C-alpha cells in the first residue's frame, strides 16, 4: 500500500476510534467514580469525568495495529506505555501518592533503558558530538523520560491544552522526521498519536465534556519523551541536544520555571500553585478558549523555530537563537520568575493603571 494512503488511513482510524471510545469511557468514569470535582485551584465549575486518556490510548493502539511499524524497541515501548497507562488509571481512581506515581514512571523508563533504548550521544552547539558514558547515559535518559512525562502532566490545566500542545509538537517532529532524515516509523508513531489526540479534542476542547486525567497526560508525556528520543536525539545530527527542547519548549520551560519560582519563593518544589503560564494568561483577562489558543500559537512558533534551527545555516541559527532567548525571557516574565514578578518587557506593551487613569482624565 502507498505510504501516503497508509498514513491517512492510520490518522483517520486513530481519530475515529479515539472519538468513539470517549462515550463508553465516560460511562465507566461515572460508574467507577473517576470524576474531577471543582476545587479552589481548578478552573472548571462542573463535575466532569476524567480517565479520557484511555480513549487516546485506544485510538493510538488501533492506529498501531493497522500500521504495525517495523522499528527497533517497539516491544519495550509498548510495555512501557501499558505501565504508564496503568499508573495513570490508578491515580485517576485512587489519587495515589506522588512517590507511587513516580515509581510507575521509573518502571516504564527502566523497561526502555534495559532494552537498550537510551540517549548515548549528544550534539551540542559550539562543542560538537559528545559521547555519554553508560552511567551518564542512563541518568540522562531517566531524567528525560520522567521530566517530559511530568511536563505534559503539569500543563494539563485547561480544556484541550495538553492534547493540543502535544499535537502541535508531534506535527513538528513528524515534519522533521520527513524533511531532515526520513524516518517513516517515527512519522507513523506521530500520526497515530495526532489522530487520537484530535479525536479526543472533539470532546475535550472548551467546554470539555471529559478530561484526559493522569491516564492521558502521563501517556502523552511518555509518548512524547520516547518519540523525541528516537526521532530527534537519534536522527537529527545537528544540534540534537537543542531540537527536542525547542519542540517541547512550552511544557519544558513551564515546568522549569515553576521549579525556579518555587525555589525563589522558598516554597516546596512539589507544591502546586496557580502561576503556570495558562493561569497567568487567564489572569491577564483572556477567555478560557483564547488562553488555550495563545499557548497553541506559542507551541506552533517554537515548533517552526525548531524546524528552521535544524535546516538553516549557522548564521541564521544564531539569529533564531536570539529570537528563542527573547521568547523564553517573555515566557519567564509571564510565569513570574524574573524580577520578583515584575515584567519589564511585557510592561513595554501594556499601560500601567496610572497611565490608563491619566488617559481617562485627559479624555
mmCIF file of N, CA, C and O in Angstrom, residues 25 32 34 50-58 81-93 95 101 149 152-153 156 200 211-223:
data_model
loop_
_atom_site.group_PDB
_atom_site.id
_atom_site.type_symbol
_atom_site.label_atom_id
_atom_site.label_comp_id
_atom_site.label_asym_id
_atom_site.label_seq_id
_atom_site.Cartn_x
_atom_site.Cartn_y
_atom_site.Cartn_z
ATOM 1 N N UNK A 25 -16.016 5.296 27.763
ATOM 2 C CA UNK A 25 -15.091 5.700 28.822
ATOM 3 C C UNK A 25 -15.784 6.648 29.802
ATOM 4 O O UNK A 25 -15.584 6.546 31.027
ATOM 5 N N UNK A 32 -17.179 4.062 37.926
ATOM 6 C CA UNK A 32 -16.048 3.830 38.823
ATOM 7 C C UNK A 32 -15.718 5.051 39.681
ATOM 8 O O UNK A 32 -14.715 5.061 40.396
ATOM 9 N N UNK A 34 -14.647 7.979 38.851
ATOM 10 C CA UNK A 34 -13.403 8.654 38.455
ATOM 11 C C UNK A 34 -13.785 10.004 37.879
ATOM 12 O O UNK A 34 -13.744 10.232 36.663
ATOM 13 N N UNK A 50 -13.133 12.045 34.256
ATOM 14 C CA UNK A 50 -11.763 12.028 33.778
ATOM 15 C C UNK A 50 -11.462 10.621 33.249
ATOM 16 O O UNK A 50 -12.387 9.916 32.885
ATOM 17 N N UNK A 51 -10.224 10.254 33.116
ATOM 18 C CA UNK A 51 -9.860 8.950 32.561
ATOM 19 C C UNK A 51 -10.001 8.935 31.035
ATOM 20 O O UNK A 51 -9.920 7.886 30.401
ATOM 21 N N UNK A 52 -10.228 10.121 30.421
ATOM 22 C CA UNK A 52 -10.374 10.179 28.969
ATOM 23 C C UNK A 52 -9.130 9.743 28.226
ATOM 24 O O UNK A 52 -9.195 9.420 27.032
ATOM 25 N N UNK A 53 -7.995 9.726 28.923
ATOM 26 C CA UNK A 53 -6.757 9.267 28.297
ATOM 27 C C UNK A 53 -6.849 7.836 27.802
ATOM 28 O O UNK A 53 -6.100 7.424 26.901
ATOM 29 N N UNK A 54 -7.789 7.074 28.380
ATOM 30 C CA UNK A 54 -7.985 5.704 27.922
ATOM 31 C C UNK A 54 -8.445 5.688 26.461
ATOM 32 O O UNK A 54 -8.083 4.786 25.700
ATOM 33 N N UNK A 55 -9.240 6.686 26.076
ATOM 34 C CA UNK A 55 -9.685 6.795 24.682
ATOM 35 C C UNK A 55 -8.512 7.157 23.774
ATOM 36 O O UNK A 55 -8.392 6.647 22.655
ATOM 37 N N UNK A 56 -7.634 8.056 24.252
ATOM 38 C CA UNK A 56 -6.443 8.418 23.472
ATOM 39 C C UNK A 56 -5.554 7.191 23.273
ATOM 40 O O UNK A 56 -5.074 6.917 22.163
ATOM 41 N N UNK A 57 -5.359 6.440 24.348
ATOM 42 C CA UNK A 57 -4.550 5.229 24.271
ATOM 43 C C UNK A 57 -5.166 4.220 23.304
ATOM 44 O O UNK A 57 -4.466 3.603 22.487
ATOM 45 N N UNK A 58 -6.494 4.064 23.364
ATOM 46 C CA UNK A 58 -7.181 3.132 22.470
ATOM 47 C C UNK A 58 -7.067 3.535 21.012
ATOM 48 O O UNK A 58 -6.861 2.696 20.130
ATOM 49 N N UNK A 81 4.397 1.787 27.754
ATOM 50 C CA UNK A 81 3.140 2.521 27.607
ATOM 51 C C UNK A 81 2.054 1.906 28.484
ATOM 52 O O UNK A 81 1.272 2.627 29.123
ATOM 53 N N UNK A 82 1.985 0.574 28.525
ATOM 54 C CA UNK A 82 0.998 -0.097 29.379
ATOM 55 C C UNK A 82 1.238 0.225 30.857
ATOM 56 O O UNK A 82 0.292 0.466 31.620
ATOM 57 N N UNK A 83 2.494 0.236 31.274
ATOM 58 C CA UNK A 83 2.820 0.563 32.671
ATOM 59 C C UNK A 83 2.370 1.991 33.000
ATOM 60 O O UNK A 83 1.775 2.245 34.055
ATOM 61 N N UNK A 84 2.652 2.918 32.085
ATOM 62 C CA UNK A 84 2.287 4.315 32.297
ATOM 63 C C UNK A 84 0.773 4.490 32.364
ATOM 64 O O UNK A 84 0.240 5.212 33.229
ATOM 65 N N UNK A 85 0.039 3.835 31.463
ATOM 66 C CA UNK A 85 -1.416 3.950 31.441
ATOM 67 C C UNK A 85 -2.020 3.368 32.725
ATOM 68 O O UNK A 85 -2.941 3.963 33.316
ATOM 69 N N UNK A 86 -1.513 2.235 33.179
ATOM 70 C CA UNK A 86 -1.999 1.647 34.430
ATOM 71 C C UNK A 86 -1.720 2.573 35.612
ATOM 72 O O UNK A 86 -2.559 2.728 36.514
ATOM 73 N N UNK A 87 -0.538 3.191 35.604
ATOM 74 C CA UNK A 87 -0.199 4.158 36.668
ATOM 75 C C UNK A 87 -1.186 5.315 36.663
ATOM 76 O O UNK A 87 -1.691 5.731 37.730
ATOM 77 N N UNK A 88 -1.480 5.841 35.475
ATOM 78 C CA UNK A 88 -2.437 6.935 35.364
ATOM 79 C C UNK A 88 -3.826 6.543 35.806
ATOM 80 O O UNK A 88 -4.530 7.325 36.478
ATOM 81 N N UNK A 89 -4.257 5.332 35.440
ATOM 82 C CA UNK A 89 -5.584 4.852 35.850
ATOM 83 C C UNK A 89 -5.698 4.756 37.365
ATOM 84 O O UNK A 89 -6.703 5.170 37.956
ATOM 85 N N UNK A 90 -4.665 4.205 38.007
ATOM 86 C CA UNK A 90 -4.668 4.104 39.466
ATOM 87 C C UNK A 90 -4.725 5.489 40.099
ATOM 88 O O UNK A 90 -5.424 5.699 41.097
ATOM 89 N N UNK A 91 -4.000 6.438 39.514
ATOM 90 C CA UNK A 91 -4.011 7.785 40.084
ATOM 91 C C UNK A 91 -5.371 8.458 39.882
ATOM 92 O O UNK A 91 -5.860 9.144 40.787
ATOM 93 N N UNK A 92 -5.974 8.264 38.718
ATOM 94 C CA UNK A 92 -7.302 8.843 38.476
ATOM 95 C C UNK A 92 -8.344 8.252 39.412
ATOM 96 O O UNK A 92 -9.291 8.941 39.809
ATOM 97 N N UNK A 93 -8.171 6.999 39.767
ATOM 98 C CA UNK A 93 -9.163 6.345 40.632
ATOM 99 C C UNK A 93 -8.884 6.574 42.108
ATOM 100 O O UNK A 93 -9.794 6.875 42.885
ATOM 101 N N UNK A 95 -6.097 8.530 43.480
ATOM 102 C CA UNK A 95 -5.257 9.676 43.849
ATOM 103 C C UNK A 95 -4.029 9.200 44.633
ATOM 104 O O UNK A 95 -3.798 9.611 45.788
ATOM 105 N N UNK A 101 3.308 7.277 41.945
ATOM 106 C CA UNK A 101 3.171 7.697 40.545
ATOM 107 C C UNK A 101 4.553 7.793 39.895
ATOM 108 O O UNK A 101 4.739 7.389 38.748
ATOM 109 N N UNK A 149 7.469 13.441 30.745
ATOM 110 C CA UNK A 149 6.194 12.854 31.187
ATOM 111 C C UNK A 149 5.486 13.784 32.163
ATOM 112 O O UNK A 149 4.286 14.042 32.040
ATOM 113 N N UNK A 152 4.188 17.335 30.541
ATOM 114 C CA UNK A 152 2.871 17.269 29.908
ATOM 115 C C UNK A 152 1.792 17.144 30.974
ATOM 116 O O UNK A 152 0.713 17.746 30.869
ATOM 117 N N UNK A 153 2.076 16.395 32.025
ATOM 118 C CA UNK A 153 1.130 16.239 33.128
ATOM 119 C C UNK A 153 0.816 17.581 33.794
ATOM 120 O O UNK A 153 -0.343 17.888 34.107
ATOM 121 N N UNK A 156 -1.448 20.151 31.819
ATOM 122 C CA UNK A 156 -2.840 19.743 31.615
ATOM 123 C C UNK A 156 -3.738 20.467 32.614
ATOM 124 O O UNK A 156 -4.285 19.868 33.539
ATOM 125 N N UNK A 200 -9.982 12.946 20.435
ATOM 126 C CA UNK A 200 -10.318 13.276 21.821
ATOM 127 C C UNK A 200 -10.664 14.751 21.987
ATOM 128 O O UNK A 200 -11.541 15.109 22.782
ATOM 129 N N UNK A 211 -12.239 14.921 30.749
ATOM 130 C CA UNK A 211 -10.826 15.260 30.886
ATOM 131 C C UNK A 211 -9.980 14.014 30.651
ATOM 132 O O UNK A 211 -10.429 12.887 30.904
ATOM 133 N N UNK A 212 -8.762 14.220 30.179
ATOM 134 C CA UNK A 212 -7.884 13.070 29.941
ATOM 135 C C UNK A 212 -7.367 12.466 31.235
ATOM 136 O O UNK A 212 -7.017 11.284 31.274
ATOM 137 N N UNK A 213 -7.321 13.249 32.311
ATOM 138 C CA UNK A 213 -6.802 12.747 33.575
ATOM 139 C C UNK A 213 -5.330 12.378 33.473
ATOM 140 O O UNK A 213 -4.680 12.600 32.451
ATOM 141 N N UNK A 214 -4.810 11.806 34.539
ATOM 142 C CA UNK A 214 -3.409 11.376 34.511
ATOM 143 C C UNK A 214 -3.209 10.205 33.560
ATOM 144 O O UNK A 214 -2.108 10.007 33.044
ATOM 145 N N UNK A 215 -4.281 9.450 33.305
ATOM 146 C CA UNK A 215 -4.192 8.369 32.320
ATOM 147 C C UNK A 215 -3.705 8.915 30.982
ATOM 148 O O UNK A 215 -2.829 8.329 30.329
ATOM 149 N N UNK A 216 -4.272 10.044 30.572
ATOM 150 C CA UNK A 216 -3.911 10.630 29.289
ATOM 151 C C UNK A 216 -2.638 11.449 29.328
ATOM 152 O O UNK A 216 -1.780 11.319 28.450
ATOM 153 N N UNK A 217 -2.503 12.310 30.343
ATOM 154 C CA UNK A 217 -1.349 13.214 30.364
ATOM 155 C C UNK A 217 -0.040 12.448 30.563
ATOM 156 O O UNK A 217 0.983 12.781 29.956
ATOM 157 N N UNK A 218 -0.063 11.401 31.395
ATOM 158 C CA UNK A 218 1.155 10.590 31.573
ATOM 159 C C UNK A 218 1.474 9.804 30.307
ATOM 160 O O UNK A 218 2.639 9.692 29.906
ATOM 161 N N UNK A 219 0.430 9.264 29.661
ATOM 162 C CA UNK A 219 0.657 8.520 28.423
ATOM 163 C C UNK A 219 1.208 9.426 27.327
ATOM 164 O O UNK A 219 2.162 9.062 26.622
ATOM 165 N N UNK A 220 0.640 10.621 27.180
ATOM 166 C CA UNK A 220 1.127 11.555 26.167
ATOM 167 C C UNK A 220 2.546 12.010 26.483
ATOM 168 O O UNK A 220 3.396 12.107 25.593
ATOM 169 N N UNK A 221 2.826 12.291 27.756
ATOM 170 C CA UNK A 221 4.172 12.704 28.142
ATOM 171 C C UNK A 221 5.191 11.623 27.864
ATOM 172 O O UNK A 221 6.271 11.888 27.313
ATOM 173 N N UNK A 222 4.858 10.394 28.238
ATOM 174 C CA UNK A 222 5.744 9.256 27.965
ATOM 175 C C UNK A 222 5.961 9.105 26.460
ATOM 176 O O UNK A 222 7.102 8.923 26.002
ATOM 177 N N UNK A 223 4.892 9.191 25.685
ATOM 178 C CA UNK A 223 4.996 9.027 24.229
ATOM 179 C C UNK A 223 5.851 10.122 23.609
ATOM 180 O O UNK A 223 6.684 9.856 22.724
#
